[in-house]
Amino acid sequence: MFGWAPVGSEPRSCGRRLALWATLVLISLLPVAGHAMRGDDTIVQARDALRAKDKGRLAAARAAVMAVPADERHPLAMWVEYWELGNRLADAQQAELDAFYARWPGTYVEDRLRNDWLLELGKRGDWVNFTREFPRFRMNDDREVTCYAMLTEHLAGRAVAEAALNAWLAQRDADDGCALMSRTLFEAGVLKRADVWRRARQAIDAGRTRAARQAVELFDTRVVKAFEEVLKNPARYLAHRASAAGRTQAELATLALMRMASNDVDAAAAMLDPRWQRALPPDLVGWAWASLGRQAAFKQDPLASQYFANARRFAGESSHDWSEDMRAWSVRAALRAETNRWPQVLEAIGTMTDAEQRDTTWMYWKAYALKAGAADGIAGSEQRAAGHALLMELSDGLSHGQMHFYGKLAAEDLGEPILLPPAPASLSAFERDAAQRNPGLSRALHLIAIDLRDEGVREWNFTLRGMNDRELLAAADLACQHEVWDRCINTSDRTRSEVDMAQRFPMPMRDDVVRNARAIGVDPAYVYGLIRQESRFIMDARSYAGASGLMQIMPSTARWTARKIGLAYSPAMISDRDVNLKLGTSYLKLVLDSFEGSQALAAAAYNAGPTRSRRWRSGPEVDAAIWAENIPFSETRDYVKKVLSNTTYYAALMSGEVPSLRARLGRAIGPRDPATPDVNEDLP
């Protein structure tokens, strides 16, 4: 910038001084997290105008922030322009977008606006500009954009059949991009009728009727009309209209059986066997039984494993066309089987893709099944050795940042202690300084500081892309220093070779947490494990369901708990940190007492409600890990595993004890002993 001169010459020295001065000026323009700066009000007002869809106020805010000379602009000015231009994207032209990209290259808002613009170009059918823009889309995490991209590849004459089908099957719900792609490729003969029916079956099984309808609408109106009858009253359709005379009729009958199973598994099973089991093609019989199996597994019906066994018997290789979720539930149902359990588990895992089998969950259960089901002799010895090798692989991952639930169970099954990873080398001043000077991290912290948390989190996560472990540790340290605990934890969780346990499992408010927990007889490590999962220590966290604060308490639960413990309470108090902590720990103690001290059952109750947790423990007594894996709600299933995993590490960090996940999970879970009354039957 200032030219080149030999080392030691005056111009070179002057250049260095000028470069240093310029750097200091740029750094001084970045916000410091937690500190207000001039112009913050304009940023917040612009965001409020966006929410109110007030184009006039947004335009005025943009004009105000952009009127300032470029080197004096508020560091978040780009967000105001992003909101303003994004709010009128339907009327924008490519030149406006190009100018925006040029002003804010490499930033989160550049990439997000490109995402939005690609969707707009797809709606317009502007494939020239779409093709030019798409390769510059860095995150590339939008399914609808991917469908539009597959369409442009097809229009350019390139083969896209497999990639397009995978993108379509991965679509969670109906959208314009995937609808246009599927219609165009179906009419061109790239997507086949079998692909459309597969899409419809997967969508019906998942309860996504809009996506199923969008698929079936690729056929003629007679098929669409019959499909609407299937949706409206599947039992009546099967009784009066259904037929297996031809593939289309057989597919509709299968969808009706699957739809019926979502409301009444027993009735669907009676309808399927023997009538439709004899009439339908084997692959569709397999689909129908698998869908019944999944619905039965949700209800922990002991027949679920038999339904899935029927499904595998009829489906054969076509089981690879089932959804990933359906195959996962076939394993879970096998785990709860009362007879022939381990062969069924191995058979069910065998239907999974190679990638699915590498998931830590199925690696663990395959290892367990291999060892538990091994017979005597050479073959049994080889089977046990294969299971042992899988457990070793899972256990070894703990020292490489893969601190997952099943890795810890694997270590304990091997009789090995769960070892904490060694602390990484301290961050250098240079590493800390680099994080402090990172513009994206600075913008993110400032967005969070002015109560634009969602925007700040997105900016932060975008900035982390491509960072190595040391850079991630430095970024996490920056978040920790500013007490932005969720970014501290989530960033540190990304490291692999270097693991900082203090970052991953911080203990804010330690004195308060320990005092409240011990005062009522709850393990402080369990409280920390739960808070880490509930709120990531965000004081003003609020869930979509209305839960608030550190311990994410629902208003009704707060009122009930306050009455139970004799605390004078008003609704506004739920947001007070100390009150929230007192109510949360008190409620947790009451939940633990209601479930005989079981941390697994209590965690499930805390997340999904005591009534559901009581229902999920019914049936035969099963291994606690099998019980946890069979929790019907994916959110609660993941929650229970993570709370107990968190608790294990917090206990080790707080007391220095060798952590044991099994000790907290327990060995078996089953119905309550009738002789043991529920001390808190009225738990909300």
XYZ file of C-alpha atoms in Angstrom:
684
model
C 0.000 0.000 0.000
C 2.807 2.382 0.887
C 5.357 1.029 -1.603
C 8.570 -0.928 -1.038
C 11.960 0.298 0.205
C 15.135 -1.499 1.364
C 15.253 -2.587 4.993
C 16.501 0.232 7.188
C 15.630 3.039 4.777
C 13.513 5.940 5.962
C 10.549 5.298 3.669
C 10.285 1.716 4.957
C 10.285 2.904 8.584
C 7.646 5.467 7.777
C 5.558 2.818 6.014
C 5.683 0.605 9.084
C 4.538 3.453 11.313
C 1.696 4.303 8.949
C 0.632 0.660 8.682
C 0.629 0.330 12.472
C -1.387 3.517 12.804
C -3.924 2.310 10.217
C -4.285 -1.033 11.989
C -4.898 0.655 15.335
C -7.539 2.886 13.766
C -9.343 -0.128 12.269
C -9.245 -2.001 15.582
C -10.598 1.026 17.405
C -13.639 0.997 15.135
C -14.618 -2.536 16.185
C -17.130 -2.801 19.008
C -16.163 -4.118 22.408
C -18.644 -6.701 23.652
C -20.836 -5.433 26.453
C -20.075 -1.777 25.722
C -22.552 0.485 23.986
C -21.343 2.636 21.133
C -22.805 5.529 19.227
C -25.327 4.353 16.652
C -26.486 1.238 18.532
C -30.001 2.665 18.783
C -30.207 2.965 15.001
C -29.257 -0.711 14.595
C -31.893 -1.882 17.079
C -34.523 0.407 15.552
C -33.761 -0.999 12.114
C -34.247 -4.543 13.394
C -37.573 -3.516 14.961
C -38.622 -1.939 11.675
C -37.813 -5.209 9.895
C -40.010 -7.154 12.320
C -42.802 -4.634 11.779
C -42.267 -4.845 7.988
C -41.954 -1.061 7.953
C -40.130 -0.384 4.687
C -40.068 3.365 5.268
C -38.297 3.164 8.638
C -35.905 0.557 7.279
C -34.991 2.748 4.312
C -34.431 5.713 6.634
C -32.193 3.657 8.908
C -30.166 2.414 5.957
C -29.767 5.937 4.637
C -28.593 7.102 8.063
C -25.911 4.444 8.563
C -24.667 4.593 4.967
C -24.464 8.393 4.907
C -21.451 8.178 7.236
C -18.030 7.932 5.531
C -17.034 4.282 5.019
C -14.174 4.385 7.534
C -16.464 5.836 10.241
C -19.513 3.628 9.791
C -20.962 1.622 12.631
C -19.497 -1.919 12.440
C -23.030 -3.309 12.190
C -24.078 -1.023 9.325
C -23.940 -4.049 7.009
C -26.800 -5.638 8.963
C -29.041 -2.620 8.403
C -28.376 -2.730 4.677
C -28.919 -6.510 4.685
C -32.296 -6.129 6.387
C -33.383 -3.291 4.117
C -32.383 -4.938 0.838
C -33.623 -8.362 1.940
C -37.015 -6.885 2.839
C -37.570 -5.770 -0.769
C -35.768 -8.588 -2.535
C -38.739 -9.406 -4.767
C -38.244 -6.035 -6.498
C -34.429 -5.992 -6.472
C -32.158 -6.349 -9.477
C -28.850 -8.189 -9.825
C -26.853 -4.955 -9.931
C -28.042 -4.004 -6.424
C -26.945 -7.383 -5.110
C -23.557 -7.117 -6.797
C -23.006 -3.717 -5.175
C -23.943 -5.135 -1.761
C -21.546 -8.063 -2.174
C -18.750 -5.699 -3.147
C -19.267 -3.578 -0.033
C -19.342 -6.509 2.396
C -17.190 -9.292 0.900
C -16.607 -12.452 2.925
C -19.125 -11.543 5.630
C -22.042 -13.491 7.017
C -24.585 -11.016 5.624
C -23.086 -11.324 2.141
C -23.571 -15.081 2.209
C -27.052 -14.965 3.758
C -28.290 -12.411 1.271
C -26.899 -14.566 -1.522
C -28.911 -17.472 -0.056
C -32.085 -15.356 -0.153
C -31.269 -14.048 -3.613
C -30.738 -17.574 -4.980
C -34.211 -18.476 -3.757
C -35.611 -15.379 -5.444
C -33.774 -16.162 -8.697
C -35.181 -19.677 -8.567
C -38.717 -18.336 -8.200
C -38.096 -16.025 -11.162
C -36.570 -18.813 -13.246
C -33.519 -16.624 -13.826
C -31.119 -19.494 -14.395
C -28.380 -17.342 -15.909
C -27.872 -15.328 -12.733
C -28.572 -18.367 -10.528
C -25.795 -20.322 -12.241
C -23.431 -17.397 -11.764
C -24.322 -16.925 -8.093
C -24.548 -20.481 -6.811
C -20.802 -21.337 -6.842
C -20.209 -18.303 -4.579
C -22.658 -19.528 -1.921
C -20.340 -20.553 0.928
C -22.657 -22.132 3.492
C -24.722 -24.007 0.887
C -27.044 -25.315 3.602
C -30.433 -24.585 2.059
C -32.316 -27.628 0.739
C -34.502 -25.567 -1.574
C -31.473 -23.851 -3.099
C -29.936 -27.299 -3.616
C -33.042 -28.395 -5.524
C -32.846 -25.326 -7.745
C -29.150 -26.089 -8.321
C -29.964 -29.672 -9.345
C -32.486 -28.256 -11.810
C -29.906 -25.942 -13.395
C -27.494 -28.880 -13.705
C -30.202 -30.839 -15.507
C -30.996 -27.923 -17.805
C -27.291 -27.732 -18.659
C -27.408 -31.339 -19.801
C -25.579 -32.924 -16.871
C -26.617 -36.179 -15.173
C -28.265 -35.459 -11.833
C -30.604 -38.393 -11.191
C -29.008 -39.742 -7.992
C -28.109 -36.358 -6.469
C -31.527 -34.912 -7.282
C -33.347 -37.880 -5.762
C -31.244 -37.652 -2.591
C -31.964 -33.917 -2.292
C -35.674 -34.519 -2.801
C -35.856 -37.336 -0.270
C -34.025 -35.173 2.279
C -36.579 -32.356 1.898
C -38.538 -32.121 5.145
C -41.586 -30.362 3.760
C -43.029 -29.003 0.567
C -41.313 -26.001 -1.046
C -41.292 -24.337 -4.474
C -37.711 -25.240 -5.399
C -37.975 -28.981 -4.858
C -41.463 -29.004 -6.388
C -40.178 -27.409 -9.592
C -37.129 -29.669 -9.724
C -39.120 -32.856 -9.167
C -41.792 -31.900 -11.705
C -39.240 -30.991 -14.377
C -37.139 -34.108 -13.811
C -40.202 -36.368 -13.652
C -41.530 -35.014 -16.937
C -38.085 -35.541 -18.454
C -38.007 -39.147 -17.257
C -35.051 -38.568 -14.902
C -37.157 -39.232 -11.802
C -39.220 -42.387 -12.135
C -42.663 -43.323 -10.837
C -40.979 -45.575 -8.273
C -39.035 -42.551 -6.970
C -42.241 -40.548 -6.562
C -43.974 -43.317 -4.628
C -40.905 -43.759 -2.425
C -40.978 -40.060 -1.642
C -44.701 -40.248 -0.833
C -44.220 -43.276 1.457
C -41.386 -41.660 3.385
C -43.395 -38.446 3.806
C -46.528 -40.276 5.008
C -44.484 -42.323 7.468
C -43.009 -39.092 8.868
C -46.445 -37.438 9.083
C -45.598 -34.819 6.436
C -48.764 -34.833 4.386
C -47.942 -31.659 2.423
C -44.731 -33.186 1.124
C -46.544 -36.431 0.286
C -49.271 -34.527 -1.554
C -46.682 -32.547 -3.503
C -45.115 -35.804 -4.673
C -48.393 -37.490 -5.653
C -49.478 -34.375 -7.578
C -46.880 -35.348 -10.188
C -49.350 -38.046 -11.279
C -52.691 -37.586 -13.018
C -55.793 -36.212 -11.338
C -57.361 -39.630 -10.731
C -54.410 -40.674 -8.587
C -54.458 -37.346 -6.752
C -58.182 -37.718 -6.032
C -57.678 -41.229 -4.671
C -54.792 -40.023 -2.550
C -56.979 -37.344 -0.976
C -59.430 -40.097 -0.003
C -56.548 -41.998 1.585
C -55.640 -38.956 3.668
C -59.215 -38.211 4.689
C -60.310 -41.692 5.774
C -57.791 -44.498 5.176
C -59.954 -47.185 6.821
C -62.895 -46.419 4.535
C -60.630 -46.312 1.497
C -59.206 -49.744 2.351
C -62.661 -51.186 2.975
C -64.401 -49.844 -0.128
C -62.021 -48.477 -2.738
C -58.593 -50.057 -2.379
C -57.226 -52.648 -4.751
C -53.878 -54.272 -5.476
C -54.609 -54.621 -9.200
C -51.590 -52.787 -10.568
C -48.709 -50.895 -8.957
C -50.559 -47.600 -8.570
C -53.445 -49.190 -6.702
C -51.026 -51.200 -4.561
C -49.086 -48.032 -3.661
C -52.282 -46.228 -2.647
C -53.371 -49.176 -0.493
C -49.952 -49.173 1.194
C -50.205 -45.446 1.916
C -53.657 -46.050 3.407
C -52.290 -48.775 5.699
C -49.450 -46.489 6.793
C -51.828 -43.581 7.351
C -54.185 -45.814 9.322
C -51.316 -47.034 11.516
C -50.593 -43.476 12.662
C -53.990 -43.498 14.445
C -54.632 -47.166 15.220
C -51.761 -49.638 14.913
C -53.838 -52.640 15.972
C -56.534 -51.962 13.389
C -53.933 -51.480 10.664
C -52.219 -54.747 11.655
C -55.529 -56.617 11.491
C -56.164 -55.149 8.049
C -52.660 -55.950 6.807
C -52.581 -59.564 7.944
C -53.782 -61.569 6.170
C -55.673 -59.681 3.434
C -53.187 -57.091 2.216
C -50.137 -59.140 3.107
C -51.285 -61.638 0.456
C -52.376 -59.035 -2.074
C -49.534 -56.509 -2.094
C -46.064 -56.924 -3.637
C -43.467 -58.048 -1.043
C -41.583 -54.728 -0.969
C -44.801 -52.840 -0.158
C -45.756 -55.385 2.485
C -42.341 -54.661 4.007
C -43.031 -50.922 3.950
C -46.428 -51.375 5.585
C -45.084 -53.595 8.384
C -42.158 -51.222 8.959
C -44.501 -48.257 9.293
C -46.630 -50.213 11.763
C -43.450 -51.142 13.614
C -42.380 -47.523 13.942
C -45.774 -46.435 15.237
C -45.838 -49.355 17.694
C -42.282 -48.570 18.841
C -43.345 -45.001 19.677
C -45.921 -46.494 22.038
C -43.402 -49.059 23.351
C -45.750 -51.786 22.173
C -44.041 -55.189 22.625
C -45.303 -56.170 19.156
C -43.096 -53.528 17.514
C -40.114 -55.855 17.184
C -42.296 -58.529 15.569
C -43.723 -56.006 13.102
C -40.215 -54.972 12.097
C -39.138 -58.618 11.817
C -42.067 -59.129 9.418
C -40.998 -56.030 7.520
C -37.426 -57.242 7.041
C -38.652 -60.683 5.969
C -40.788 -59.254 3.171
C -38.669 -56.242 2.214
C -35.292 -57.856 1.653
C -33.006 -55.425 -0.157
C -35.828 -52.879 -0.506
C -35.351 -52.052 3.199
C -32.546 -49.769 1.975
C -35.319 -47.545 0.585
C -36.786 -47.003 4.048
C -36.076 -43.685 5.695
C -33.129 -43.399 8.071
C -35.558 -42.799 10.931
C -37.503 -45.971 10.115
C -34.329 -48.071 10.106
C -33.266 -46.521 13.430
C -36.588 -47.437 15.016
C -36.245 -51.001 13.785
C -33.092 -51.251 15.910
C -34.716 -49.608 18.918
C -37.666 -51.977 18.744
C -35.272 -54.943 18.569
C -33.476 -53.655 21.677
C -36.747 -53.880 23.610
C -37.586 -57.352 22.288
C -38.095 -59.864 25.073
C -36.907 -62.847 23.014
C -34.233 -63.296 20.366
C -33.070 -59.730 21.056
C -29.468 -59.645 19.875
C -29.899 -61.442 16.540
C -32.735 -59.017 15.761
C -30.528 -56.060 16.674
C -27.777 -57.256 14.338
C -30.281 -57.934 11.559
C -31.838 -54.474 11.961
C -28.463 -52.717 11.961
C -27.604 -54.700 8.842
C -30.359 -52.858 6.931
C -28.642 -49.522 7.609
C -26.306 -47.736 5.221
C -22.582 -47.825 5.919
C -22.709 -44.191 7.063
C -25.581 -44.913 9.475
C -23.732 -47.878 10.935
C -20.794 -45.567 11.712
C -23.002 -43.470 13.980
C -21.786 -43.915 17.559
C -25.240 -45.101 18.677
C -25.352 -48.036 16.287
C -21.654 -48.808 16.655
C -22.253 -49.292 20.377
C -25.340 -51.456 20.024
C -23.758 -53.534 17.293
C -20.774 -54.120 19.586
C -23.062 -54.992 22.480
C -25.104 -57.355 20.320
C -22.009 -59.068 18.942
C -20.657 -59.726 22.424
C -23.939 -60.562 24.113
C -25.171 -62.833 21.348
C -21.911 -64.672 20.684
C -22.092 -68.444 20.958
C -19.295 -70.761 22.003
C -16.694 -71.859 19.485
C -14.487 -70.158 16.896
C -17.319 -68.167 15.289
C -18.452 -66.891 18.684
C -14.906 -65.930 19.593
C -14.555 -63.948 16.377
C -17.898 -62.257 17.042
C -16.843 -61.234 20.547
C -13.544 -59.910 19.181
C -15.393 -57.800 16.592
C -17.616 -56.367 19.322
C -14.623 -55.649 21.529
C -12.898 -53.801 18.662
C -15.937 -51.553 18.167
C -16.063 -50.735 21.885
C -12.346 -49.915 21.812
C -12.858 -47.559 18.870
C -15.693 -45.765 20.663
C -13.711 -45.506 23.888
C -10.629 -44.179 22.093
C -12.702 -41.324 20.673
C -13.081 -39.810 24.151
C -9.479 -38.628 24.114
C -9.997 -36.934 20.748
C -12.786 -34.581 21.618
C -15.588 -37.043 20.759
C -17.029 -36.994 24.260
C -20.299 -38.686 23.451
C -22.666 -40.749 25.565
C -21.865 -44.096 23.974
C -18.115 -43.604 24.103
C -18.362 -43.351 27.875
C -20.587 -46.427 28.096
C -18.113 -48.307 25.892
C -15.205 -47.413 28.180
C -17.069 -48.643 31.241
C -18.148 -51.839 29.473
C -14.465 -52.487 28.806
C -13.712 -51.986 32.490
C -11.711 -48.845 31.757
C -12.020 -45.517 33.582
C -13.439 -42.542 31.717
C -10.322 -40.421 31.451
C -10.514 -36.673 31.071
C -8.470 -35.412 28.122
C -5.244 -33.589 28.980
C -5.476 -29.813 29.203
C -4.185 -28.009 26.110
C -1.262 -25.630 26.216
C -2.206 -22.158 27.426
C -3.229 -19.710 24.766
C -0.494 -17.308 23.766
C -0.956 -13.552 23.772
C -0.830 -13.673 19.974
C -3.655 -16.239 19.796
C -5.841 -14.286 22.199
C -5.140 -11.063 20.337
C -6.055 -12.637 16.998
C -9.456 -13.647 18.373
C -9.970 -10.216 19.906
C -9.207 -8.565 16.561
C -11.389 -10.863 14.476
C -14.079 -8.609 12.939
C -16.719 -11.336 12.710
C -16.332 -12.363 16.345
C -16.405 -8.733 17.425
C -19.566 -8.062 15.453
C -21.186 -11.171 16.903
C -20.404 -10.200 20.488
C -21.701 -6.707 19.913
C -24.934 -7.993 18.364
C -25.458 -10.181 21.424
C -24.643 -7.280 23.738
C -27.389 -5.115 22.190
C -29.933 -7.947 22.495
C -29.731 -9.165 18.906
C -28.766 -12.668 20.037
C -30.057 -14.638 17.047
C -28.133 -12.431 14.651
C -25.042 -12.582 16.855
C -25.090 -16.372 17.049
C -25.365 -16.669 13.271
C -22.520 -14.194 12.740
C -20.387 -16.055 15.293
C -20.946 -19.498 13.807
C -20.219 -18.280 10.289
C -16.946 -16.782 11.465
C -15.813 -20.083 13.001
C -15.750 -21.832 9.621
C -12.317 -23.192 8.805
C -10.767 -22.444 12.203
C -8.277 -24.942 13.599
C -8.350 -26.170 17.194
C -6.134 -23.416 18.547
C -8.197 -20.706 16.856
C -11.389 -22.285 18.180
C -9.971 -22.373 21.709
C -9.057 -18.693 21.432
C -12.532 -17.804 20.123
C -14.142 -19.809 22.933
C -11.906 -18.055 25.437
C -13.059 -14.691 24.090
C -16.693 -15.706 24.565
C -15.959 -17.004 28.062
C -14.262 -13.747 29.026
C -17.399 -11.861 27.988
C -19.613 -14.453 29.748
C -21.350 -15.386 26.520
C -21.484 -18.943 27.748
C -23.391 -20.585 24.920
C -20.787 -19.440 22.359
C -18.010 -20.429 24.764
C -19.369 -23.964 25.089
C -20.456 -24.513 21.494
C -17.171 -23.220 20.113
C -15.030 -25.292 22.440
C -17.166 -28.356 21.605
C -15.855 -28.162 18.031
C -12.232 -28.924 18.861
C -10.903 -32.434 18.346
C -7.222 -32.822 19.139
C -7.123 -30.217 21.932
C -9.886 -30.205 24.540
C -10.332 -27.546 27.215
C -12.712 -29.000 29.801
C -13.064 -25.687 31.630
C -14.436 -24.136 28.432
C -16.671 -27.051 27.540
C -18.069 -27.361 31.041
C -17.932 -23.920 32.634
C -19.383 -23.279 36.081
C -20.769 -19.751 36.261
C -22.328 -18.769 39.603
C -20.668 -21.749 41.247
C -21.236 -20.609 44.820
C -24.947 -19.979 44.176
C -25.517 -23.237 42.319
C -23.725 -25.334 44.934
C -25.479 -23.588 47.818
C -28.972 -24.008 46.333
C -28.368 -27.614 45.325
C -26.903 -28.746 48.627
C -29.537 -26.943 50.655
C -32.203 -29.279 49.248
C -30.097 -32.388 48.739
C -29.465 -32.365 44.984
C -26.094 -33.146 43.428
C -24.660 -29.821 42.145
C -23.072 -31.674 39.205
C -26.546 -32.816 38.110
C -27.849 -29.258 38.347
C -24.954 -28.014 36.227
C -25.445 -30.850 33.741
C -29.070 -29.869 33.336
C -28.481 -26.108 33.064
C -25.790 -26.654 30.435
C -28.336 -28.475 28.320
C -31.343 -26.301 29.123
C -30.033 -22.775 28.628
C -26.247 -22.875 28.139
C -26.218 -20.415 31.077
C -28.077 -17.717 29.116
C -29.798 -15.766 31.878
C -32.689 -14.490 29.764
C -33.185 -17.626 27.648
C -36.781 -18.215 26.585
C -38.023 -21.283 24.723
C -40.685 -21.412 22.031
C -42.971 -23.066 24.598
C -42.538 -20.197 27.077
C -39.963 -21.658 29.485
C -37.707 -18.997 30.987
C -34.333 -18.401 32.548
C -31.327 -20.463 33.525
C -33.351 -23.568 34.318
C -36.035 -22.995 31.675
C -39.066 -23.087 33.946
C -42.598 -22.859 32.594
C -44.773 -20.197 34.311
C -47.245 -22.809 35.579
C -44.410 -24.926 36.970
C -42.920 -21.882 38.671
C -46.231 -21.082 40.391
C -46.738 -24.700 41.504
C -43.189 -25.014 42.837
C -43.374 -21.676 44.662
C -46.539 -22.838 46.459
C -44.934 -26.186 47.252
C -41.866 -24.636 48.877
C -43.703 -21.682 50.461
C -42.098 -18.959 48.363
C -43.954 -15.685 47.850
C -44.028 -15.407 44.067
C -45.151 -13.180 41.220
C -44.775 -13.921 37.456
C -42.072 -11.298 36.922
C -39.808 -13.112 39.385
C -39.250 -16.033 37.009
C -36.655 -13.965 35.139
C -34.689 -13.171 38.278
C -31.533 -15.292 38.257
C -31.604 -16.229 41.927
C -35.329 -16.967 42.003
C -35.095 -18.990 38.800
C -32.247 -21.018 40.264
C -34.113 -21.617 43.529
C -37.325 -22.643 41.778
C -35.481 -24.799 39.251
C -33.427 -26.719 41.786
C -36.459 -27.160 44.043
C -38.557 -28.519 41.192
C -35.725 -30.823 40.138
C -35.547 -32.221 43.678
C -39.297 -32.870 43.664
C -38.996 -34.621 40.304
C -36.120 -36.768 41.550
C -38.123 -37.760 44.620
C -41.073 -38.667 42.412
C -38.871 -40.994 40.349
C -37.057 -42.655 43.250
C -33.860 -40.711 42.613
C -33.406 -41.887 38.995
C -31.488 -39.158 37.198
C -32.478 -40.587 33.796
C -36.217 -40.628 34.540
C -36.018 -37.212 36.207
C -34.209 -35.678 33.223
C -36.870 -37.069 30.877
C -39.585 -35.683 33.142
C -37.912 -32.271 33.346
C -37.820 -32.052 29.544
C -41.034 -33.765 28.422
C -43.158 -33.717 31.572
C -43.659 -36.208 34.421
C -46.721 -37.832 32.837
C -44.775 -38.906 29.765
C -41.799 -40.085 31.791
C -44.113 -42.238 33.915
C -45.668 -43.707 30.785
C -42.282 -44.438 29.204
C -41.195 -46.564 32.180
C -44.141 -48.947 31.801
C -43.696 -52.430 30.399
C -40.915 -54.873 31.271
C -37.772 -53.781 33.092
C -34.985 -53.042 30.587
C -31.383 -51.957 30.670
C -31.287 -48.213 31.405
C -29.350 -47.453 28.217
C -31.949 -49.364 26.159
C -34.677 -47.399 27.928
C -32.975 -44.079 27.131
C -32.489 -45.039 23.471
C -36.204 -45.870 23.164
C -37.540 -42.529 24.385
C -40.048 -41.657 21.622
C -39.247 -37.933 21.388
C -35.920 -37.341 19.652
C -35.429 -34.079 21.570
C -35.940 -35.774 24.936
C -33.865 -38.805 23.966
C -30.937 -36.546 23.078
C -31.578 -34.409 26.176
C -31.410 -37.309 28.643
C -28.174 -38.614 27.154
C -26.540 -35.186 27.205
C -27.679 -34.224 30.694
C -26.252 -37.439 32.146
C -23.092 -37.113 30.073
C -22.673 -33.490 31.198
C -23.272 -34.493 34.817
C -20.581 -37.161 34.640
C -17.978 -34.622 33.568
C -19.112 -31.936 35.999
C -18.831 -34.424 38.857
C -15.269 -35.209 37.817
C -14.331 -31.537 37.502
C -15.922 -30.538 40.804
C -14.766 -33.409 42.989
C -11.851 -34.986 41.159
C -13.603 -38.358 41.251
C -13.245 -40.842 38.390
C -16.405 -40.232 36.359
C -18.952 -43.005 35.878
C -21.879 -42.626 33.512
C -23.355 -45.991 34.494
C -23.564 -44.907 38.113
C -25.848 -42.035 37.103
C -27.754 -43.835 34.373
C -28.499 -46.849 36.563
C -28.620 -50.466 35.487
C -32.314 -50.990 34.779
C -35.549 -49.026 34.424
C -39.032 -50.441 34.748
C -42.411 -49.813 36.341
C -42.646 -48.327 39.812
C -42.773 -50.808 42.659
C -46.440 -50.812 43.778
C -45.240 -50.744 47.362
C -43.444 -47.440 46.741
C -45.917 -44.539 46.548
C -45.290 -41.556 44.283
C -44.580 -38.735 46.720
C -45.384 -36.050 44.153
C -48.190 -37.397 41.987
C -49.383 -33.874 41.178
C -46.102 -32.781 39.544
C -46.886 -30.474 36.623
